[in-house]
Short mmCIF file of C-alpha atoms in Angstrom, two decimals:
data_model
loop_
_atom_site.label_atom_id
_atom_site.label_comp_id
_atom_site.label_asym_id
_atom_site.label_seq_id
_atom_site.Cartn_x
_atom_site.Cartn_y
_atom_site.Cartn_z
CA MET A 1 -5.98 16.88 91.82
CA TRP A 2 -7.68 20.43 91.94
CA LYS A 3 -4.82 22.27 94.27
CA ARG A 4 -2.30 20.69 91.83
CA LEU A 5 -4.70 22.19 88.51
CA GLY A 6 -5.59 25.63 90.80
CA SER A 7 -1.75 26.36 90.51
CA LEU A 8 -1.22 25.53 86.87
CA THR A 9 -4.61 27.56 86.15
CA LEU A 10 -3.25 30.64 87.97
CA ALA A 11 0.22 30.31 86.78
CA MET A 12 -1.23 30.31 83.03
CA THR A 13 -3.22 33.37 83.59
CA VAL A 14 -0.25 34.82 85.17
CA ALA A 15 2.00 34.17 82.46
CA GLY A 16 -0.53 35.32 79.74
CA MET A 17 -1.90 38.46 81.00
CA CYS A 18 2.34 39.44 81.41
CA LEU A 19 2.77 38.36 77.47
CA ALA A 20 -0.22 40.15 76.53
CA GLY A 21 1.26 43.75 77.94
CA CYS A 22 4.90 42.97 76.48
CA SER A 23 6.33 42.83 73.01
CA GLY A 24 9.99 43.16 71.41
CA GLY A 25 13.48 41.70 71.72
CA THR A 26 14.34 43.78 74.05
CA SER A 27 14.68 41.96 77.89
CA ALA A 28 13.07 44.87 80.71
CA GLN A 29 15.47 43.12 83.15
CA SER A 30 18.43 43.12 81.48
CA GLY A 31 18.00 45.67 78.67
CA LYS A 32 20.06 43.76 76.30
CA THR A 33 18.56 42.88 73.15
CA TYR A 34 17.74 39.05 73.07
CA PRO A 35 19.44 36.57 71.39
CA GLU A 36 23.13 37.45 71.45
CA ARG A 37 24.50 34.32 71.66
CA LYS A 38 22.93 31.32 70.49
CA VAL A 39 20.19 29.54 71.65
CA GLU A 40 20.12 25.82 73.02
CA ILE A 41 17.27 23.37 72.10
CA ILE A 42 17.37 20.60 74.66
CA VAL A 43 15.61 17.08 73.46
CA GLY A 44 14.99 14.28 76.58
CA PHE A 45 15.23 11.48 74.00
CA GLY A 46 17.71 9.47 72.01
CA ALA A 47 18.59 11.10 67.95
CA GLY A 48 15.94 9.86 65.31
CA SER A 49 12.86 9.88 67.65
CA GLY A 50 10.39 12.33 67.16
CA THR A 51 10.64 14.55 69.53
CA ASP A 52 14.35 14.96 68.19
CA ILE A 53 13.79 14.77 63.96
CA THR A 54 11.28 17.90 65.18
CA ALA A 55 13.56 20.09 66.91
CA ARG A 56 16.20 19.51 64.27
CA ALA A 57 13.79 20.20 61.25
CA LEU A 58 12.82 23.69 63.55
CA SER A 59 16.93 24.54 64.44
CA GLU A 60 18.04 25.95 60.58
CA PRO A 61 15.36 28.15 60.37
CA LEU A 62 14.65 29.48 63.27
CA SER A 63 18.37 30.66 63.46
CA LYS A 64 18.02 32.01 60.36
CA VAL A 65 14.90 34.24 62.19
CA LEU A 66 16.82 34.56 65.08
CA GLY A 67 20.42 35.64 63.63
CA VAL A 68 22.67 33.10 65.76
CA PRO A 69 23.18 29.49 66.08
CA VAL A 70 20.26 27.42 67.27
CA VAL A 71 21.64 24.13 68.07
CA VAL A 72 20.06 20.71 68.82
CA THR A 73 21.25 18.40 72.10
CA ASN A 74 19.62 15.17 72.86
CA ILE A 75 20.23 14.48 76.80
CA GLU A 76 18.02 10.81 76.99
CA GLY A 77 17.14 8.97 80.24
CA SER A 78 15.14 8.55 82.65
CA GLN A 79 11.59 8.98 80.44
CA GLY A 80 13.01 12.35 79.65
CA LEU A 81 13.88 13.04 83.01
CA ASN A 82 17.47 13.76 82.26
CA GLY A 83 17.19 16.92 80.01
CA LEU A 84 14.29 17.98 81.99
CA GLU A 85 16.53 18.41 85.12
CA TYR A 86 19.74 19.45 83.30
CA VAL A 87 16.93 22.76 81.77
CA TYR A 88 15.84 23.07 85.02
CA LYS A 89 19.40 23.67 85.92
CA GLN A 90 19.64 26.39 83.19
CA PRO A 91 19.29 30.32 84.31
CA ALA A 92 15.73 31.99 82.97
CA ASP A 93 17.45 33.57 80.63
CA GLY A 94 15.69 32.13 76.67
CA TYR A 95 19.24 30.64 75.92
CA THR A 96 17.96 26.82 76.67
CA LEU A 97 14.47 25.79 75.57
CA PHE A 98 13.24 22.45 76.11
CA LEU A 99 11.43 20.58 73.30
CA THR A 100 8.38 19.84 74.76
CA THR A 101 5.32 16.67 75.15
CA GLN A 102 2.89 15.46 76.94
CA THR A 103 5.20 13.28 79.21
CA GLN A 104 6.35 15.96 81.62
CA LEU A 105 2.53 16.01 82.13
CA ILE A 106 2.58 12.91 82.81
CA THR A 107 5.43 12.24 84.47
CA GLN A 108 4.58 14.90 86.79
CA ILE A 109 0.84 12.96 87.18
CA ASN A 110 2.59 10.19 88.67
CA GLY A 111 5.26 11.86 90.74
CA LEU A 112 8.02 10.61 89.19
CA SER A 113 10.29 13.71 89.79
CA GLU A 114 10.83 16.73 92.54
CA ILE A 115 10.81 18.67 89.54
CA LYS A 116 6.65 19.95 89.39
CA PHE A 117 6.82 20.67 85.69
CA THR A 118 3.82 22.99 85.03
CA GLU A 119 4.99 25.21 88.11
CA GLU A 120 8.70 25.76 86.89
CA PHE A 121 8.67 25.85 82.98
CA MET A 122 6.20 28.48 80.64
CA PRO A 123 5.50 27.98 77.44
CA VAL A 124 6.11 29.27 74.33
CA SER A 125 5.13 27.63 71.84
CA ARG A 126 3.50 24.20 70.25
CA LEU A 127 4.92 23.62 67.01
CA VAL A 128 2.88 20.08 65.98
CA HIS A 129 0.34 17.64 67.26
CA ASP A 130 1.32 14.07 65.47
CA VAL A 131 -0.66 10.99 64.75
CA THR A 132 -0.33 7.63 66.08
CA LEU A 133 0.62 4.74 64.07
CA ILE A 134 0.83 1.94 65.49
CA THR A 135 3.11 -0.30 63.40
CA GLY A 136 3.95 -3.76 62.80
CA ASN A 137 6.95 -6.23 61.82
CA GLY A 138 6.56 -6.85 57.99
CA GLN A 139 7.29 -10.23 58.09
CA GLY A 140 5.53 -10.74 61.12
CA ARG A 141 2.64 -12.92 62.44
CA PHE A 142 -0.12 -11.11 60.66
CA LYS A 143 -0.36 -8.44 57.90
CA ASP A 144 -3.05 -5.77 59.29
CA PHE A 145 -5.25 -5.04 61.59
CA ASP A 146 -7.96 -7.56 61.28
CA GLU A 147 -5.43 -10.18 61.29
CA MET A 148 -3.73 -9.07 64.42
CA LYS A 149 -7.21 -8.21 66.17
CA ALA A 150 -8.04 -11.91 66.05
CA LEU A 151 -4.74 -13.16 67.22
CA ALA A 152 -4.80 -10.92 69.91
CA GLU A 153 -8.64 -12.52 70.72
CA ALA A 154 -7.80 -15.95 70.21
CA ASN A 155 -4.57 -15.30 72.89
CA PRO A 156 -5.08 -12.33 74.92
CA LYS A 157 -1.48 -11.24 76.21
CA ASP A 158 0.18 -13.15 73.68
CA VAL A 159 0.78 -9.91 71.10
CA LYS A 160 3.54 -7.97 72.33
CA ILE A 161 3.43 -3.97 72.03
CA ALA A 162 6.73 -1.75 72.50
CA GLY A 163 6.25 1.32 73.67
CA LEU A 164 8.61 3.83 76.50
CA ALA A 165 7.17 3.53 80.02
CA ALA A 166 3.89 2.40 80.79
CA THR A 167 4.01 5.73 83.13
CA GLY A 168 4.89 8.02 79.84
CA LEU A 169 2.61 8.71 76.93
CA ASP A 170 3.16 5.47 75.43
CA GLY A 171 1.24 3.68 78.42
CA MET A 172 -1.16 6.39 78.06
CA ILE A 173 -1.99 5.61 74.27
CA ILE A 174 -1.63 1.78 74.65
CA LYS A 175 -4.04 1.97 77.82
CA GLN A 176 -6.91 4.14 75.79
CA PHE A 177 -6.67 1.63 72.85
CA VAL A 178 -6.73 -1.23 74.70
CA GLU A 179 -9.78 0.36 76.64
CA SER A 180 -11.39 1.40 73.75
CA SER A 181 -10.51 -2.17 71.73
CA GLY A 182 -11.23 -4.11 74.17
CA LEU A 183 -7.69 -6.45 73.16
CA GLU A 184 -5.46 -7.64 75.25
CA LEU A 185 -1.45 -6.73 74.74
CA ASP A 186 1.41 -7.01 76.27
CA LEU A 187 2.91 -3.63 76.17
CA ILE A 188 7.45 -4.01 76.40
CA SER A 189 9.05 -0.89 77.94
CA PHE A 190 12.29 0.26 76.52
CA GLY A 191 14.02 3.45 76.69
CA GLY A 192 14.39 4.75 73.45
CA THR A 193 12.41 4.80 70.08
CA GLY A 194 15.27 3.32 68.55
CA GLU A 195 15.50 0.26 71.07
CA CYS A 196 11.44 -0.41 70.14
CA LYS A 197 12.24 0.16 66.57
CA SER A 198 15.38 -2.85 66.54
CA THR A 199 12.62 -5.04 68.64
CA LEU A 200 10.10 -5.04 66.57
CA LEU A 201 12.12 -5.38 62.85
CA GLY A 202 13.65 -8.12 65.01
CA GLY A 203 11.09 -9.60 65.24
CA HIS A 204 11.56 -10.22 69.05
CA VAL A 205 7.53 -7.76 69.44
CA ASP A 206 4.51 -7.81 67.26
CA LEU A 207 3.60 -3.93 67.07
CA SER A 208 5.59 -1.09 68.07
CA ILE A 209 4.11 2.49 68.80
CA ASP A 210 5.72 4.39 65.99
CA ASP A 211 5.18 8.28 64.72
CA VAL A 212 4.57 8.55 60.89
CA ALA A 213 7.60 10.69 60.07
CA THR A 214 10.22 8.00 60.37
CA ALA A 215 8.04 4.73 60.12
CA LYS A 216 6.74 5.56 56.67
CA PRO A 217 9.60 4.75 54.84
CA LEU A 218 10.21 1.34 56.77
CA ILE A 219 6.69 0.63 55.69
CA GLU A 220 7.26 1.74 52.01
CA ASP A 221 10.06 -0.68 52.06
CA GLY A 222 7.99 -3.33 53.14
CA GLU A 223 10.22 -3.74 56.49
CA LEU A 224 6.93 -2.25 58.26
CA THR A 225 3.74 -2.84 58.15
CA GLY A 226 1.01 -0.18 59.28
CA ILE A 227 -1.42 -1.57 61.11
CA VAL A 228 -3.68 0.70 62.21
CA VAL A 229 -3.37 5.37 62.96
CA LEU A 230 -4.86 6.46 66.06
CA SER A 231 -7.24 8.73 64.33
CA GLU A 232 -10.57 10.27 63.07
CA GLU A 233 -9.91 9.31 59.33
CA ARG A 234 -7.14 7.62 57.61
CA LEU A 235 -4.03 9.70 56.48
CA PRO A 236 -3.53 10.54 52.98
CA GLY A 237 0.39 9.61 52.71
CA LEU A 238 -0.73 5.80 54.30
CA PRO A 239 -4.72 5.35 52.15
CA ASP A 240 -4.39 0.92 52.92
CA VAL A 241 -3.88 2.10 56.70
CA PRO A 242 -6.78 1.89 58.35
CA CYS A 243 -8.03 4.48 61.29
CA SER A 244 -9.51 3.20 64.94
CA VAL A 245 -12.06 5.33 64.74
CA GLU A 246 -13.92 3.62 61.55
CA LYS A 247 -12.74 0.68 63.48
CA GLY A 248 -15.03 1.82 66.50
CA ILE A 249 -12.06 2.83 68.25
CA ASP A 250 -12.19 5.95 70.02
CA ALA A 251 -8.65 6.10 70.12
CA THR A 252 -6.91 9.36 69.00
CA ILE A 253 -4.43 10.30 71.43
CA GLY A 254 -1.41 12.00 69.38
CA ALA A 255 1.91 13.87 70.29
CA TRP A 256 2.19 17.01 70.35
CA ARG A 257 5.48 18.93 70.32
CA GLY A 258 6.13 22.02 71.79
CA LEU A 259 8.86 24.41 73.31
CA SER A 260 9.16 25.68 76.58
CA VAL A 261 11.45 27.67 78.96
CA ARG A 262 12.16 28.10 82.48
CA LYS A 263 9.85 29.91 84.49
CA GLY A 264 11.51 33.55 85.26
CA THR A 265 12.36 33.84 81.89
CA ASP A 266 11.69 37.73 80.81
CA PRO A 267 8.23 37.49 78.93
CA GLU A 268 9.51 39.41 76.41
CA VAL A 269 11.78 37.24 75.51
CA ILE A 270 9.12 34.66 75.19
CA LYS A 271 7.93 36.73 72.72
CA THR A 272 10.42 36.87 70.39
CA LEU A 273 10.24 33.70 70.55
CA GLU A 274 6.87 32.77 69.53
CA GLU A 275 7.49 35.61 66.60
CA ALA A 276 10.41 34.15 65.55
CA ILE A 277 9.21 30.38 65.38
CA VAL A 278 6.17 32.10 63.24
CA LYS A 279 8.19 32.98 60.73
CA ALA A 280 10.55 30.08 60.81
CA MET A 281 7.56 28.09 60.01
CA GLU A 282 7.13 29.93 56.78
CA ASP A 283 10.37 28.54 55.67
CA PRO A 284 10.50 25.84 52.49
CA ALA A 285 12.07 23.22 54.82
CA TRP A 286 10.21 23.14 57.64
CA LYS A 287 6.81 23.25 55.84
CA GLU A 288 8.43 20.31 53.40
CA PHE A 289 9.03 18.23 57.05
CA VAL A 290 5.44 18.87 58.10
CA GLU A 291 4.60 17.83 54.90
CA THR A 292 7.06 15.60 54.29
CA GLY A 293 5.98 13.80 58.23
CA MET A 294 2.21 14.34 57.51
CA LEU A 295 1.84 16.69 60.55
CA ASP A 296 -0.68 18.71 58.66
CA GLN A 297 -3.59 16.58 59.73
CA ARG A 298 -4.72 18.11 63.04
CA PRO A 299 -3.93 21.71 63.76
CA GLY A 300 -0.09 22.23 65.49
CA TYR A 301 0.73 25.82 66.24
CA ALA A 302 -0.46 27.14 69.20
CA ASN A 303 0.97 30.32 70.77
CA SER A 304 2.01 30.56 74.90
CA GLU A 305 -0.97 31.19 76.10
CA GLU A 306 -2.95 28.97 73.95
CA PHE A 307 -0.02 26.14 74.85
CA GLY A 308 -1.03 27.10 78.22
CA LYS A 309 -4.17 26.52 77.76
CA ILE A 310 -3.68 23.53 76.07
CA TRP A 311 -1.00 22.09 78.79
CA GLU A 312 -3.78 23.18 81.75
CA GLU A 313 -6.50 20.51 79.75
CA GLU A 314 -4.38 17.72 78.57
CA TYR A 315 -3.57 17.61 82.65
CA ALA A 316 -6.14 17.26 83.94
CA PHE A 317 -7.62 14.22 81.05
CA PHE A 318 -4.19 12.34 82.09
CA GLU A 319 -4.39 12.91 85.31
CA THR A 320 -8.58 11.26 85.18
CA MET A 321 -6.61 8.49 83.14
CA VAL A 322 -4.10 7.58 86.04
CA GLU A 323 -6.60 7.46 88.78
#
């Protein structure tokens, strides 16, 4: 463990030192101005997922700032590994960005890929830090948290919850929730968030790990029920949904989403991307996305150096959970 963390700390320190001494958008290695052509954001999950809608919400404002097209490409499968492997094979030139979540850290901890994410990729910026929502079927076996809890306590493992792989972020979220609440839930793993949603709506599971932006319209239509938000406080846009802390449950893991690039990318390119992202976040379209999805409940943006520290801290946190 300490060997891995030591390597990560060194990598982040070196990255921070490089960034501190660089400025502008011209690559010191090539002498060319970045960017000169389209920039691609690779999303390792399917269309409609939280990662996907975040990337697409940023792409147009970022394109305006950079002056070149910014396109989003979904390469889903294998818990995001297909997307990771694709980016790993691309040149370290800043033209292929990877939409990053805690999943990449957890995948590395579990040894599920030969690619050591923290050693082969560099942070650019964290974009948002979401709040996890657990939803139920609007026509399901219970209508709120208390009814769900009573059923789960009376029938351990009878309440089924849909999520992505047990060895990924959803698995860690559910593990923390189960251990803190004492409720024995049965995790049913799926390959994508779309499958989780359709299985819940079809009545084949009772609960699902969800994000607010995609679940809120379905809650308002009565198709889904908000069971609990894993947060310190209730969300203003979902005032009737209790938070985990008020229920005495110390489970507040929420997905963050950011951008990373291949290790070896010119520090000045990373700095250009950092500055462009800050400007893109002033765009009304991005602000509306954040507000509508209630992504302003936690501090979201972090620059490259700060994002690197977040990687380091959460790697250690999830490593403890896995052990």
